[in-house]
Coordinates of C-alpha atoms and ligand atoms in Angstrom, one line a residue:
X32 CA 104.0 199.3 65.4
X33 CA 104.6 198.1 68.8
X34 CA 100.9 197.1 69.0
X35 CA 100.4 195.6 65.9
X36 CA 103.6 193.4 67.0
X37 CA 102.1 192.5 70.5
X38 CA 98.9 191.6 68.7
X39 CA 100.7 189.5 66.3
X40 CA 102.6 187.4 69.2
X41 CA 99.6 186.9 71.3
X42 CA 97.6 185.4 68.1
X43 CA 100.8 183.3 67.2
X44 CA 101.0 182.1 70.8
X45 CA 96.8 181.4 70.5
X46 CA 97.3 179.3 67.2
X47 CA 100.2 177.3 68.5
X48 CA 98.6 176.5 71.4
X49 CA 94.8 175.4 70.0
X50 CA 94.9 175.6 66.1
X51 CA 91.8 178.2 65.9
X52 CA 92.2 180.7 63.4
X53 CA 89.0 182.6 62.0
X54 CA 89.2 184.3 58.5
X55 CA 90.1 187.6 60.0
X56 CA 92.9 186.1 61.9
X57 CA 94.4 184.3 58.6
X58 CA 93.9 187.8 56.7
X59 CA 95.6 189.8 59.8
X60 CA 98.7 187.1 59.7
X61 CA 99.1 187.0 55.9
X62 CA 99.0 190.8 56.0
X63 CA 101.7 191.2 59.0
X64 CA 104.5 193.7 57.7
X65 CA 107.5 191.3 56.4
X66 CA 109.8 192.5 59.3
X67 CA 107.3 190.4 61.4
X68 CA 106.8 187.8 59.3
X69 CA 109.5 185.5 60.9
X70 CA 107.1 185.6 64.5
X71 CA 104.5 183.5 61.8
X72 CA 107.3 181.2 60.5
X73 CA 108.3 180.3 64.0
X74 CA 104.6 179.5 65.1
X75 CA 104.4 177.3 62.3
X76 CA 108.0 175.5 62.8
X77 CA 106.6 175.1 66.5
X78 CA 103.3 173.3 65.4
X79 CA 105.3 171.3 62.8
X80 CA 107.8 170.1 65.2
X81 CA 104.6 169.2 67.7
X82 CA 102.6 167.3 65.3
X83 CA 105.1 166.0 62.6
X84 CA 108.2 165.7 64.4
X85 CA 111.9 165.9 63.3
X86 CA 111.6 163.7 60.3
X87 CA 112.0 165.0 56.8
X88 CA 109.9 162.8 54.4
X89 CA 111.3 162.6 50.7
X90 CA 109.3 161.7 47.6
X91 CA 111.2 161.1 44.8
X92 CA 109.8 162.9 42.0
X93 CA 109.6 161.1 38.1
X94 CA 108.0 163.3 35.4
X95 CA 106.8 160.5 33.0
X96 CA 105.3 162.3 30.0
X97 CA 105.8 166.1 29.1
X98 CA 102.8 165.8 26.5
X99 CA 99.9 167.9 27.7
X100 CA 96.4 168.2 26.1
X101 CA 95.4 171.1 28.2
X102 CA 96.3 174.9 28.0
X103 CA 96.4 176.2 31.3
X104 CA 98.0 180.0 30.7
X105 CA 100.9 179.6 32.8
X106 CA 102.3 176.3 32.4
X107 CA 105.6 175.5 30.4
X108 CA 103.6 172.1 28.7
X109 CA 100.5 174.0 27.6
X110 CA 99.4 172.5 24.5
X111 CA 100.0 175.8 22.3
X112 CA 103.7 175.5 22.8
X113 CA 105.1 175.0 19.5
X114 CA 108.3 173.2 19.1
X115 CA 108.9 172.1 22.5
X116 CA 110.6 169.1 22.4
X117 CA 108.3 166.5 24.6
X118 CA 108.9 163.3 25.8
X119 CA 107.2 160.1 27.2
X120 CA 108.9 157.3 29.3
X121 CA 107.9 153.9 28.6
X122 CA 106.3 151.9 31.7
X123 CA 109.6 149.4 32.0
X124 CA 111.8 152.7 32.0
X125 CA 109.6 154.4 34.8
X126 CA 109.7 151.0 36.7
X127 CA 113.6 150.9 36.4
X128 CA 113.5 154.5 37.7
X129 CA 111.4 153.7 40.5
X130 CA 113.8 150.7 41.6
X131 CA 116.6 153.0 41.2
X132 CA 114.8 155.4 43.3
X133 CA 114.0 152.8 46.1
X134 CA 118.0 151.6 45.9
X135 CA 118.7 155.2 46.7
X136 CA 116.7 155.3 50.1
X137 CA 113.4 156.4 49.0
X138 CA 110.2 154.9 50.5
X139 CA 107.8 156.8 48.0
X140 CA 107.6 158.1 44.4
X141 CA 105.5 160.7 42.6
X142 CA 104.8 160.0 39.1
X143 CA 104.0 163.4 37.6
X144 CA 102.9 164.1 33.8
X145 CA 100.9 166.5 31.8
X146 CA 97.4 165.4 30.8
X147 CA 98.9 162.9 28.4
X148 CA 96.0 161.0 26.2
X149 CA 98.6 157.9 25.6
X150 CA 98.9 157.6 29.4
X151 CA 95.3 156.5 30.0
X152 CA 94.1 155.6 33.3
X153 CA 94.2 151.5 32.3
X154 CA 98.0 152.2 31.3
X155 CA 98.7 154.2 34.3
X156 CA 97.0 151.4 36.6
X157 CA 99.2 149.1 34.8
X158 CA 102.6 151.4 35.6
X159 CA 101.4 151.3 39.2
X160 CA 100.7 147.8 39.5
X161 CA 104.2 147.0 38.2
X162 CA 106.1 149.4 40.5
X163 CA 104.2 147.8 43.4
X164 CA 105.3 144.4 42.2
X165 CA 109.1 145.4 42.0
X166 CA 109.4 147.5 44.7
X167 CA 107.9 148.4 48.5
X168 CA 107.2 152.3 47.3
X169 CA 104.4 154.4 48.3
X170 CA 103.1 155.8 45.1
X171 CA 101.6 159.1 44.6
X172 CA 100.5 159.9 41.2
X173 CA 99.8 163.6 39.9
X174 CA 98.7 163.3 36.3
X175 CA 95.3 165.6 36.4
X176 CA 91.8 165.1 36.0
X177 CA 90.0 161.5 35.4
X178 CA 86.8 160.1 35.6
X179 CA 85.6 158.5 38.8
X180 CA 86.4 155.0 37.0
X181 CA 89.8 156.0 36.0
X182 CA 90.7 157.0 39.4
X183 CA 89.2 153.8 40.8
X184 CA 91.5 152.0 38.6
X185 CA 94.6 153.4 39.4
X186 CA 93.4 153.3 43.1
X187 CA 92.8 149.7 43.0
X188 CA 96.0 149.0 41.4
X189 CA 97.7 150.3 44.3
X190 CA 98.1 153.9 44.1
X191 CA 98.2 155.3 47.5
X192 CA 97.9 159.1 47.4
X193 CA 97.0 161.9 44.3
X194 CA 98.0 165.1 44.0
X195 CA 95.9 167.6 42.1
X196 CA 96.2 171.4 43.2
X197 CA 93.0 173.5 43.0
X198 CA 95.5 176.2 42.0
X199 CA 93.4 179.1 43.1
X200 CA 90.1 179.0 45.1
X201 CA 89.0 182.2 43.0
X202 CA 86.7 180.9 40.4
X203 CA 87.0 184.0 38.2
X204 CA 90.9 183.9 38.4
X205 CA 90.6 180.2 37.7
X206 CA 88.3 180.5 34.6
X207 CA 90.6 183.3 33.6
X208 CA 93.8 180.9 33.3
X209 CA 92.4 177.5 32.4
X210 CA 90.7 178.1 29.0
X211 CA 89.8 174.7 28.7
X212 CA 89.1 173.4 32.4
X213 CA 86.5 173.6 35.0
X214 CA 86.8 175.1 38.5
X215 CA 83.8 172.7 39.8
X216 CA 85.0 169.7 37.6
X217 CA 88.8 170.2 39.7
X218 CA 86.8 170.0 42.7
X219 CA 84.6 167.3 41.9
X220 CA 88.0 165.4 41.1
X221 CA 89.3 166.2 44.7
X222 CA 86.0 164.8 45.9
X223 CA 86.1 161.8 44.0
X224 CA 89.9 160.7 45.2
X225 CA 88.6 161.2 48.7
X226 CA 85.9 159.1 48.4
X227 CA 88.0 156.3 46.9
X228 CA 90.4 156.6 49.9
X229 CA 93.4 158.1 48.3
X230 CA 95.4 160.2 50.7
X231 CA 94.7 163.6 48.7
X232 CA 97.2 165.9 48.2
X233 CA 96.2 169.7 46.5
X234 CA 97.0 173.0 47.1
X235 CA 97.9 176.5 44.9
X236 CA 100.0 178.8 43.3
X237 CA 101.1 182.5 44.9
X238 CA 101.4 185.3 43.1
X239 CA 99.1 184.5 40.1
X240 CA 98.1 187.9 38.3
X241 CA 95.0 189.4 40.1
X242 CA 95.2 187.6 43.4
X243 CA 94.7 189.4 46.6
X244 CA 95.4 188.6 50.3
X245 CA 91.7 187.5 50.0
X246 CA 92.5 184.9 47.1
X247 CA 95.1 183.7 49.8
X248 CA 92.6 183.3 52.7
X249 CA 90.4 181.7 50.6
X250 CA 93.2 179.1 49.4
X251 CA 93.9 178.0 53.2
X252 CA 90.0 177.9 54.0
X253 CA 89.4 175.7 50.9
X254 CA 92.7 173.4 51.8
X255 CA 90.6 172.9 55.4
X256 CA 87.4 172.4 53.9
X257 CA 89.0 170.1 51.7
X258 CA 90.4 168.1 54.5
X259 CA 93.5 167.4 52.7
X260 CA 96.3 165.1 53.7
X261 CA 99.0 167.0 51.8
X262 CA 99.1 170.8 50.6
X263 CA 101.7 171.6 47.7
X264 CA 102.0 175.6 47.8
X265 CA 104.5 177.1 45.1
X266 CA 105.5 180.6 43.8
X267 CA 103.8 181.1 40.2
X268 CA 106.9 181.8 38.2
X269 CA 106.3 183.4 34.7
X270 CA 107.3 181.3 31.8
X271 CA 108.4 183.3 28.9
X272 CA 106.9 180.7 26.4
X273 CA 103.5 181.3 28.0
X274 CA 100.4 184.0 27.7
X275 CA 101.5 184.9 31.3
X276 CA 105.3 186.0 30.1
X277 CA 104.9 189.2 31.1
X278 CA 103.1 188.6 34.7
X279 CA 104.9 189.5 38.0
X280 CA 105.1 186.2 39.6
X281 CA 105.2 185.1 43.4
X282 CA 107.4 186.3 46.1
X283 CA 109.2 183.7 48.2
X284 CA 107.9 185.9 51.6
X285 CA 104.7 185.7 50.4
X286 CA 104.7 182.1 49.6
X287 CA 106.8 181.3 52.9
X288 CA 103.7 182.8 54.8
X289 CA 101.2 180.4 52.5
X290 CA 103.3 177.2 54.0
X291 CA 103.1 178.7 57.6
X292 CA 99.5 179.5 57.3
X293 CA 98.7 175.9 55.7
X294 CA 100.7 174.6 58.9
X295 CA 99.1 176.8 61.6
X296 CA 95.3 175.8 60.3
X297 CA 95.9 172.4 59.1
X298 CA 98.3 171.1 61.6
X299 CA 99.1 167.6 61.0
X300 CA 99.1 167.4 56.8
X301 CA 102.3 166.6 55.0
X302 CA 103.5 170.2 53.4
X303 CA 106.4 169.8 50.9
X304 CA 109.1 172.4 50.5
X305 CA 108.6 172.8 46.9
X306 CA 111.4 172.9 44.0
X307 CA 109.6 176.3 42.8
X308 CA 110.6 177.6 46.2
X309 CA 113.9 176.4 45.7
X310 CA 114.1 177.7 42.1
X311 CA 113.1 181.3 43.3
X312 CA 115.7 181.4 46.1
X313 CA 118.7 179.5 46.6
X314 CA 117.8 178.7 50.1
X315 CA 114.2 178.7 49.2
X316 CA 113.5 174.9 50.4
X317 CA 115.5 175.6 53.5
X318 CA 113.5 178.6 54.7
X319 CA 110.1 176.7 54.0
X320 CA 111.4 173.8 55.9
X321 CA 111.7 176.2 59.0
X322 CA 108.5 177.8 58.2
X323 CA 106.2 174.7 58.3
X324 CA 107.2 172.3 55.7
X325 CA 108.0 168.4 56.6
X326 CA 108.5 167.1 52.8
X327 CA 111.1 167.6 50.1
X328 CA 110.7 166.1 46.6
X329 CA 113.8 165.4 44.9
X330 CA 113.6 164.8 41.1
X331 CA 114.7 161.3 40.3
X332 CA 113.7 161.5 36.6
X333 CA 116.4 160.5 34.0
X334 CA 118.7 163.5 33.5
X335 CA 118.4 163.7 29.7
X336 CA 114.6 164.4 30.3
X337 CA 114.7 166.8 32.8
X338 CA 115.2 169.9 30.6
X339 CA 111.9 168.9 28.6
X340 CA 109.9 169.2 31.8
X341 CA 110.1 172.8 32.3
X342 CA 106.7 173.9 33.9
X343 CA 108.5 177.1 34.7
X344 CA 112.2 178.5 34.0
X345 CA 115.1 178.1 35.9
X346 CA 113.9 175.0 37.6
X347 CA 116.8 173.7 40.3
X348 CA 118.7 170.4 39.7
X349 CA 118.3 170.4 36.0
X350 CA 121.9 168.7 35.6
X351 CA 121.9 166.8 39.2
X352 CA 121.9 162.9 38.5
X353 CA 119.4 161.3 41.4
X354 CA 122.2 160.3 43.2
X355 CA 123.7 163.6 43.7
X356 CA 120.2 165.1 44.8
X357 CA 120.0 162.6 47.2
X358 CA 123.1 163.4 49.0
X359 CA 122.7 167.3 48.4
X360 CA 119.1 166.8 50.3
X361 CA 120.3 164.8 53.3
X362 CA 123.0 167.6 53.7
X363 CA 120.3 170.3 53.5
X364 CA 117.9 168.3 56.3
X365 CA 120.9 167.5 58.6
X366 CA 122.2 171.0 58.6
X367 CA 118.9 172.1 59.9
X368 CA 119.0 169.7 62.6
X369 CA 116.4 167.7 61.3
X370 CA 116.5 163.9 60.0
X371 CA 115.5 162.2 56.6
X372 CA 112.6 159.8 57.8
X373 CA 113.0 156.1 56.6
X374 CA 109.2 155.7 56.7
X375 CA 106.5 155.7 53.8
X376 CA 105.4 159.2 55.3
X377 CA 101.8 158.3 54.9
X378 CA 98.9 160.7 56.0
X379 CA 98.5 161.0 59.8
X380 CA 95.1 161.4 59.5
X381 CA 92.6 158.8 60.6
X382 CA 90.7 157.8 57.2
X383 CA 94.0 156.6 56.2
X384 CA 94.0 153.7 58.7
X385 CA 93.7 151.3 56.0
X386 CA 96.5 152.3 53.9
X387 CA 98.6 152.4 57.3
X388 CA 97.5 149.2 58.8
X389 CA 98.3 147.4 55.4
X390 CA 101.9 149.3 55.6
X391 CA 102.3 147.9 59.7
X392 CA 101.3 144.5 58.2
X393 CA 104.1 144.7 55.7
X394 CA 106.4 145.4 58.1
X395 CA 105.6 142.6 60.6
Ligands
SAH83 N1 99.1 168.1 35.0 C1 99.2 168.0 36.4 C2 100.2 167.9 36.9 C3 101.7 168.3 36.4 S1 101.6 170.0 36.8 C4 98.1 169.0 36.8 O1 98.0 169.9 36.0 O2 97.7 168.4 38.0 C5 101.9 170.2 38.3 C6 101.8 171.6 39.1 O3 102.6 172.6 38.5 C7 100.9 172.7 38.4 O4 99.7 171.8 39.7 C8 100.7 173.7 38.8 O5 100.5 174.4 40.2 C9 102.4 173.8 38.6 N2 102.8 175.0 37.8 C10 102.3 174.7 36.4 N3 103.2 175.8 36.1 C11 104.1 176.8 36.6 C12 104.4 177.7 37.0 N4 104.5 178.8 35.8 N5 104.8 178.4 37.7 C13 105.0 177.7 39.1 N6 104.4 176.6 39.3 C14 103.3 176.2 38.2
SF4_84 FE1 99.1 170.6 31.4 FE2 99.3 170.5 34.2 FE3 100.6 172.2 32.9 FE4 97.8 172.2 33.1 S1 99.4 172.4 34.6 S2 99.1 172.7 31.1 S3 97.1 170.1 32.9 S4 100.6 169.7 32.8

């Protein structure tokens, strides 16, 4: 044990200093015994502090439609769930919600939905440009797969970022849990988003059925290959309404390790302490913020709609109004000795320079 601890400490020290981890080293860190995982979290926390500082960026999450034409096996919005009460917010309501988020001090919103045919790329582009005219918010979209033309329309309308998780880097597993989606098409979408100069977010779930340490290692390496600006990582939480109802689901500790590894390997990207982590453990988001995360995405969707957007069960904050969530999250962040950022929280990477210079201009 002592030897293993020494090797782990040396490796953590090395990676904090130079950020180089090969595949075997990533696997070794993932496989470290639970009682030593704190060393990995501490290393990731150091890298986070040095690369990203102590500010935590808030993104207000607006879940604008719970209709979905896909049938992902794990998801509470999948097409085949019968009797699910679904909703769709209209553009004026979404703009109002964004304006309200800005009033609460958010500098950025994430517009998320199922793949709802009602929300064509044209319509989402219209939504983006209306929010841009009414506010100074940075906008992330997370509405699934579109054509190049579709993504371009939304980007031209002013969308800054796009979040599209690859869910797992294991092709076979991807196929097994996505009856109507294709792994290569998903990855192609991520390349298109990059080409269109979006700040690109991707990521994966931890604890999908059949996943191994090797899958997790591949997930981290794929984030690196894609050179993402943001990585969203959360535990898979089995939903009783889905075919994966009886699966085991992801553990918080493994998810925290994945967050820490993403920080150690990708260095200066944005990493949220996801709501799914907070849903698994009351202190899940706090723990993630101490293991490499630097972003939180509080829900700003109107309260009466939230119950109808349950990707997984026991989602937190279902009954808290946006103002309450804002205060609660500030409390969490300050209690950790961190600060709420007042900036848009754009990517720190070079290729997003164009967006950032725009931001600079708007401050001048
Ligand atoms: N329709 C879009 C965005 C909404 S789903 C898309 O699929 O990209 C957003 C994310 O929720 C998914 O990427 C998936 O990683 C996550 N998710 C869905 N079901 C989940 C579950 N049961 N447990 C944990 N995360 C889940
Ligand atoms: Fe639809 Fe996204 Fe859920 Fe898949 S994960 S069913 S695309 S909302």
